[in-house]
Short mmCIF file of C-alpha atoms in Angstrom, two decimals:
data_model
loop_
_atom_site.label_atom_id
_atom_site.label_comp_id
_atom_site.label_asym_id
_atom_site.label_seq_id
_atom_site.Cartn_x
_atom_site.Cartn_y
_atom_site.Cartn_z
CA UNK A 1 85.07 107.89 67.49
CA UNK A 2 82.03 106.28 69.14
CA UNK A 3 82.02 103.42 71.62
CA UNK A 4 78.96 101.45 72.73
CA UNK A 5 78.98 98.77 75.39
CA UNK A 6 79.58 95.88 75.38
CA UNK A 7 82.86 96.74 73.66
CA UNK A 8 84.10 93.12 73.56
CA UNK A 9 81.41 92.22 71.03
CA UNK A 10 82.11 95.36 69.03
CA UNK A 11 85.77 94.46 68.60
CA UNK A 12 85.09 90.79 67.85
CA UNK A 13 83.35 91.96 64.67
CA UNK A 14 86.49 93.77 63.50
CA UNK A 15 88.82 90.75 63.34
CA UNK A 16 87.69 89.31 59.95
CA UNK A 17 88.09 92.76 58.37
CA UNK A 18 91.73 93.26 59.39
CA UNK A 19 93.47 91.96 56.28
CA UNK A 20 91.08 93.73 53.91
CA UNK A 21 91.66 96.98 55.77
CA UNK A 22 95.44 96.67 55.40
CA UNK A 23 95.15 95.93 51.69
CA UNK A 24 92.82 98.88 51.13
CA UNK A 25 94.87 101.34 53.15
CA UNK A 26 98.14 102.96 52.19
CA UNK A 27 100.96 102.12 54.57
CA UNK A 28 103.72 104.39 55.84
CA UNK A 29 106.35 104.48 53.10
CA UNK A 30 109.40 105.58 55.14
CA UNK A 31 110.39 104.69 58.71
CA UNK A 32 109.97 107.52 61.24
CA UNK A 33 113.30 109.14 62.12
CA UNK A 34 112.54 108.93 65.87
CA UNK A 35 112.17 105.13 65.91
CA UNK A 36 114.98 102.61 66.26
CA UNK A 37 114.02 99.00 65.39
CA UNK A 38 114.14 96.63 68.39
CA UNK A 39 114.60 92.91 68.77
CA UNK A 40 111.43 91.04 69.73
CA UNK A 41 112.91 88.43 72.02
CA UNK A 42 111.71 87.08 75.36
CA UNK A 43 112.81 89.74 77.82
CA UNK A 44 111.86 91.05 81.23
CA UNK A 45 113.18 94.48 80.26
CA UNK A 46 113.22 95.98 76.78
CA UNK A 47 114.60 99.51 76.97
CA UNK A 48 114.51 99.92 73.18
CA UNK A 49 110.80 99.16 73.05
CA UNK A 50 110.17 101.52 75.98
CA UNK A 51 111.86 104.37 74.10
CA UNK A 52 109.92 103.65 70.89
CA UNK A 53 106.50 103.65 72.53
CA UNK A 54 107.23 106.89 74.39
CA UNK A 55 108.39 108.43 71.11
CA UNK A 56 105.19 107.38 69.33
CA UNK A 57 103.11 109.03 72.06
CA UNK A 58 105.11 112.25 71.90
CA UNK A 59 105.82 112.67 68.18
CA UNK A 60 102.36 111.58 67.03
CA UNK A 61 100.44 113.45 69.70
CA UNK A 62 98.63 115.45 66.99
CA UNK A 63 97.81 112.38 64.91
CA UNK A 64 99.65 110.00 62.60
CA UNK A 65 100.89 111.67 59.38
CA UNK A 66 99.08 110.20 56.38
CA UNK A 67 96.76 108.00 58.45
CA UNK A 68 93.11 108.99 58.34
CA UNK A 69 90.81 107.83 61.09
CA UNK A 70 93.32 108.35 63.91
CA UNK A 71 92.96 111.77 65.48
CA UNK A 72 95.16 113.49 68.00
CA UNK A 73 96.37 111.76 71.13
CA UNK A 74 96.57 114.97 73.11
CA UNK A 75 93.84 116.01 73.39
CA UNK A 76 92.29 112.58 72.80
CA UNK A 77 88.65 112.84 71.77
CA UNK A 78 85.77 110.37 71.94
CA UNK A 79 82.50 111.42 70.34
CA UNK A 80 80.15 109.29 72.42
CA UNK A 81 80.48 106.86 75.29
CA UNK A 82 77.80 105.04 77.27
CA UNK A 83 78.38 103.51 80.68
CA UNK A 84 75.86 101.57 82.76
CA UNK A 85 76.75 100.10 86.13
CA UNK A 86 74.72 98.63 88.97
CA UNK A 87 76.45 97.76 92.24
CA UNK A 88 74.00 98.14 95.17
CA UNK A 89 73.85 100.02 97.41
CA UNK A 90 76.30 102.67 96.15
CA UNK A 91 75.70 102.88 92.42
CA UNK A 92 72.89 102.15 89.96
CA UNK A 93 73.49 104.56 87.13
CA UNK A 94 73.39 105.09 83.37
CA UNK A 95 75.74 107.72 81.96
CA UNK A 96 76.16 109.05 78.45
CA UNK A 97 79.23 111.16 77.65
CA UNK A 98 79.52 113.21 74.48
CA UNK A 99 82.43 115.18 73.02
CA UNK A 100 84.80 113.83 75.65
CA UNK A 101 88.30 115.33 75.58
CA UNK A 102 91.27 113.91 77.51
CA UNK A 103 94.50 115.89 77.98
CA UNK A 104 97.83 114.50 79.20
CA UNK A 105 98.28 111.18 77.37
CA UNK A 106 101.26 112.36 75.31
CA UNK A 107 103.23 112.75 78.55
CA UNK A 108 103.01 109.03 79.32
CA UNK A 109 106.18 107.52 80.77
CA UNK A 110 106.85 103.84 80.15
CA UNK A 111 108.45 102.59 83.37
CA UNK A 112 109.20 99.15 81.94
CA UNK A 113 108.53 96.98 78.89
CA UNK A 114 108.56 93.21 78.52
CA UNK A 115 108.24 90.92 75.51
CA UNK A 116 107.14 87.29 75.19
CA UNK A 117 106.85 84.98 72.17
CA UNK A 118 104.49 82.00 72.34
CA UNK A 119 103.25 79.91 69.37
CA UNK A 120 103.92 82.67 66.85
CA UNK A 121 102.08 85.28 68.89
CA UNK A 122 103.85 88.17 70.59
CA UNK A 123 102.83 89.71 73.89
CA UNK A 124 104.16 93.15 74.75
CA UNK A 125 103.80 94.36 78.33
CA UNK A 126 104.06 97.99 79.43
CA UNK A 127 104.06 99.62 82.86
CA UNK A 128 102.76 103.14 82.21
CA UNK A 129 102.72 106.24 84.42
CA UNK A 130 100.72 109.42 83.82
CA UNK A 131 101.32 112.33 86.16
CA UNK A 132 97.99 114.02 85.51
CA UNK A 133 95.01 113.47 83.24
CA UNK A 134 92.26 116.02 82.67
CA UNK A 135 88.89 114.98 81.23
CA UNK A 136 86.02 117.21 80.12
CA UNK A 137 82.75 116.09 78.56
CA UNK A 138 79.07 116.79 78.13
CA UNK A 139 77.14 114.30 80.24
CA UNK A 140 73.68 112.86 80.81
CA UNK A 141 73.18 110.89 84.00
CA UNK A 142 70.26 108.99 85.45
CA UNK A 143 70.12 106.80 88.55
CA UNK A 144 71.53 106.96 92.03
CA UNK A 145 75.09 107.52 93.20
CA UNK A 146 75.84 107.08 96.91
CA UNK A 147 72.89 108.79 98.64
CA UNK A 148 71.80 110.90 95.68
CA UNK A 149 69.03 110.29 93.14
CA UNK A 150 70.08 112.06 89.95
CA UNK A 151 68.56 112.86 86.58
CA UNK A 152 70.63 115.62 85.01
CA UNK A 153 72.71 116.83 82.07
CA UNK A 154 75.60 119.26 82.04
CA UNK A 155 79.39 119.45 81.89
CA UNK A 156 81.68 116.94 83.60
CA UNK A 157 85.30 117.73 84.39
CA UNK A 158 87.77 115.48 86.19
CA UNK A 159 91.45 115.48 87.16
CA UNK A 160 93.31 112.22 87.85
CA UNK A 161 96.67 112.33 89.64
CA UNK A 162 99.49 109.78 89.30
CA UNK A 163 97.77 107.10 87.30
CA UNK A 164 99.74 103.86 86.80
CA UNK A 165 98.58 100.86 84.83
CA UNK A 166 99.86 97.75 83.08
CA UNK A 167 99.04 97.08 79.44
CA UNK A 168 99.35 93.65 77.83
CA UNK A 169 99.19 93.87 74.05
CA UNK A 170 98.89 90.67 72.01
CA UNK A 171 99.69 90.65 68.32
CA UNK A 172 100.45 88.28 65.48
CA UNK A 173 102.43 88.94 62.27
CA UNK A 174 100.33 89.14 59.10
CA UNK A 175 101.53 89.59 55.51
CA UNK A 176 99.99 92.15 53.16
CA UNK A 177 101.26 94.18 50.23
CA UNK A 178 104.51 92.20 50.32
CA UNK A 179 105.22 93.40 53.86
CA UNK A 180 104.65 92.14 57.38
CA UNK A 181 102.32 94.05 59.69
CA UNK A 182 101.35 93.32 63.30
CA UNK A 183 97.72 92.36 63.79
CA UNK A 184 96.65 93.40 67.29
CA UNK A 185 94.46 90.56 68.58
CA UNK A 186 93.84 91.69 72.17
CA UNK A 187 94.67 94.35 74.71
CA UNK A 188 94.19 94.11 78.47
CA UNK A 189 94.85 96.84 81.01
CA UNK A 190 95.10 96.76 84.79
CA UNK A 191 95.04 100.00 86.79
CA UNK A 192 97.39 99.56 89.75
CA UNK A 193 97.65 103.05 91.20
CA UNK A 194 95.77 106.31 91.29
CA UNK A 195 96.45 108.90 93.97
CA UNK A 196 93.42 111.13 93.63
CA UNK A 197 90.40 111.90 91.48
CA UNK A 198 88.64 115.27 91.58
CA UNK A 199 85.34 115.62 89.72
CA UNK A 200 82.87 118.40 89.10
CA UNK A 201 79.46 118.02 87.45
CA UNK A 202 77.42 121.09 86.60
CA UNK A 203 73.62 121.39 86.59
CA UNK A 204 73.05 118.46 88.92
CA UNK A 205 69.93 119.96 90.49
CA UNK A 206 68.60 122.37 87.89
CA UNK A 207 70.94 125.21 88.81
CA UNK A 208 70.77 124.93 92.62
CA UNK A 209 74.39 125.85 93.36
CA UNK A 210 74.32 124.84 97.03
CA UNK A 211 73.03 121.33 96.31
CA UNK A 212 75.42 120.99 93.38
CA UNK A 213 78.40 121.94 95.53
CA UNK A 214 77.38 119.50 98.25
CA UNK A 215 76.97 116.68 95.74
CA UNK A 216 80.39 117.27 94.19
CA UNK A 217 81.95 117.36 97.65
CA UNK A 218 80.31 114.00 98.38
CA UNK A 219 81.68 112.53 95.15
CA UNK A 220 85.18 113.77 95.88
CA UNK A 221 85.19 112.61 99.48
CA UNK A 222 84.19 109.13 98.31
CA UNK A 223 86.12 108.94 95.04
CA UNK A 224 87.81 105.66 95.99
CA UNK A 225 84.45 103.98 96.60
CA UNK A 226 83.11 105.21 93.26
CA UNK A 227 86.29 104.26 91.41
CA UNK A 228 86.27 100.72 92.80
CA UNK A 229 82.65 100.31 91.74
CA UNK A 230 83.26 101.68 88.24
CA UNK A 231 86.69 100.07 87.74
CA UNK A 232 85.48 97.06 85.65
CA UNK A 233 83.54 99.12 83.12
CA UNK A 234 86.23 101.82 82.98
CA UNK A 235 88.89 99.18 82.36
CA UNK A 236 86.83 97.60 79.58
CA UNK A 237 86.37 101.02 77.99
CA UNK A 238 90.10 101.76 78.30
CA UNK A 239 90.89 98.43 76.61
CA UNK A 240 88.57 99.31 73.74
CA UNK A 241 90.06 102.76 73.21
CA UNK A 242 93.64 101.43 73.21
CA UNK A 243 92.84 98.51 70.92
CA UNK A 244 91.15 100.78 68.42
CA UNK A 245 94.16 103.09 68.28
CA UNK A 246 96.94 100.47 68.29
CA UNK A 247 95.15 98.33 65.69
CA UNK A 248 95.02 101.25 63.25
CA UNK A 249 98.62 102.29 63.89
CA UNK A 250 100.15 98.81 63.56
CA UNK A 251 98.29 98.02 60.34
CA UNK A 252 99.69 101.30 58.91
CA UNK A 253 103.23 100.89 60.23
CA UNK A 254 105.24 98.02 58.64
CA UNK A 255 106.60 95.76 61.37
CA UNK A 256 110.20 96.18 60.18
CA UNK A 257 110.11 99.86 61.20
CA UNK A 258 109.64 98.82 64.84
CA UNK A 259 111.18 95.35 65.04
CA UNK A 260 114.47 94.04 63.63
CA UNK A 261 112.97 90.55 63.47
CA UNK A 262 111.01 91.50 60.33
CA UNK A 263 113.70 93.48 58.44
#
């Protein structure tokens, strides 16, 4: 999976291809045993939907049986990701990540789910908690971060503790192959809590271990400053990753397997 910014434009090009993709792709023939269909009604709390989404994360952590193009959730892999952000005076940087692997997503807990129907379009809301996320990746970095001028490539590793975020997922029913599927039209996330981020980047100064250690200490002491600066581009990237995955899953999974409304 490769993502290139701006991701909003990238996904806008996918919309006209949705129906053709459903028609060309085999759908799941039998409902998963771990899913119980829910009612899609306006609700501030939908415990059935909460249980289903958690089950999808856990049972399909290694991928979706029979669905090509959706790899494992845990570890979740992204082949290439580019991030550029300029917020003087703290950050003016271009970063390329390759072979990024994220561990911990299958342990997501859905604290609450809500549903809303408006003009034939459904909005599902989730409050998600992740106890710990670990990320490793090859990186190339150029620019300045805090007081450091950097031009380096190496290995990045990061641990995120107690991450909470809201996800709003908009979708509209679409008919194909004599069945109803949910076409995901938009996803928006909002990170509301993160207790700590610890990062380590190797080879920052051509192998000078003392300078490298000092730089990583500086990053970790100021992680909140860096996170606030990078939050918009990280959120946009998160939206893109989730939309890519949920779009593929919902166009493979007939709506009646998840929602009583389409039985």
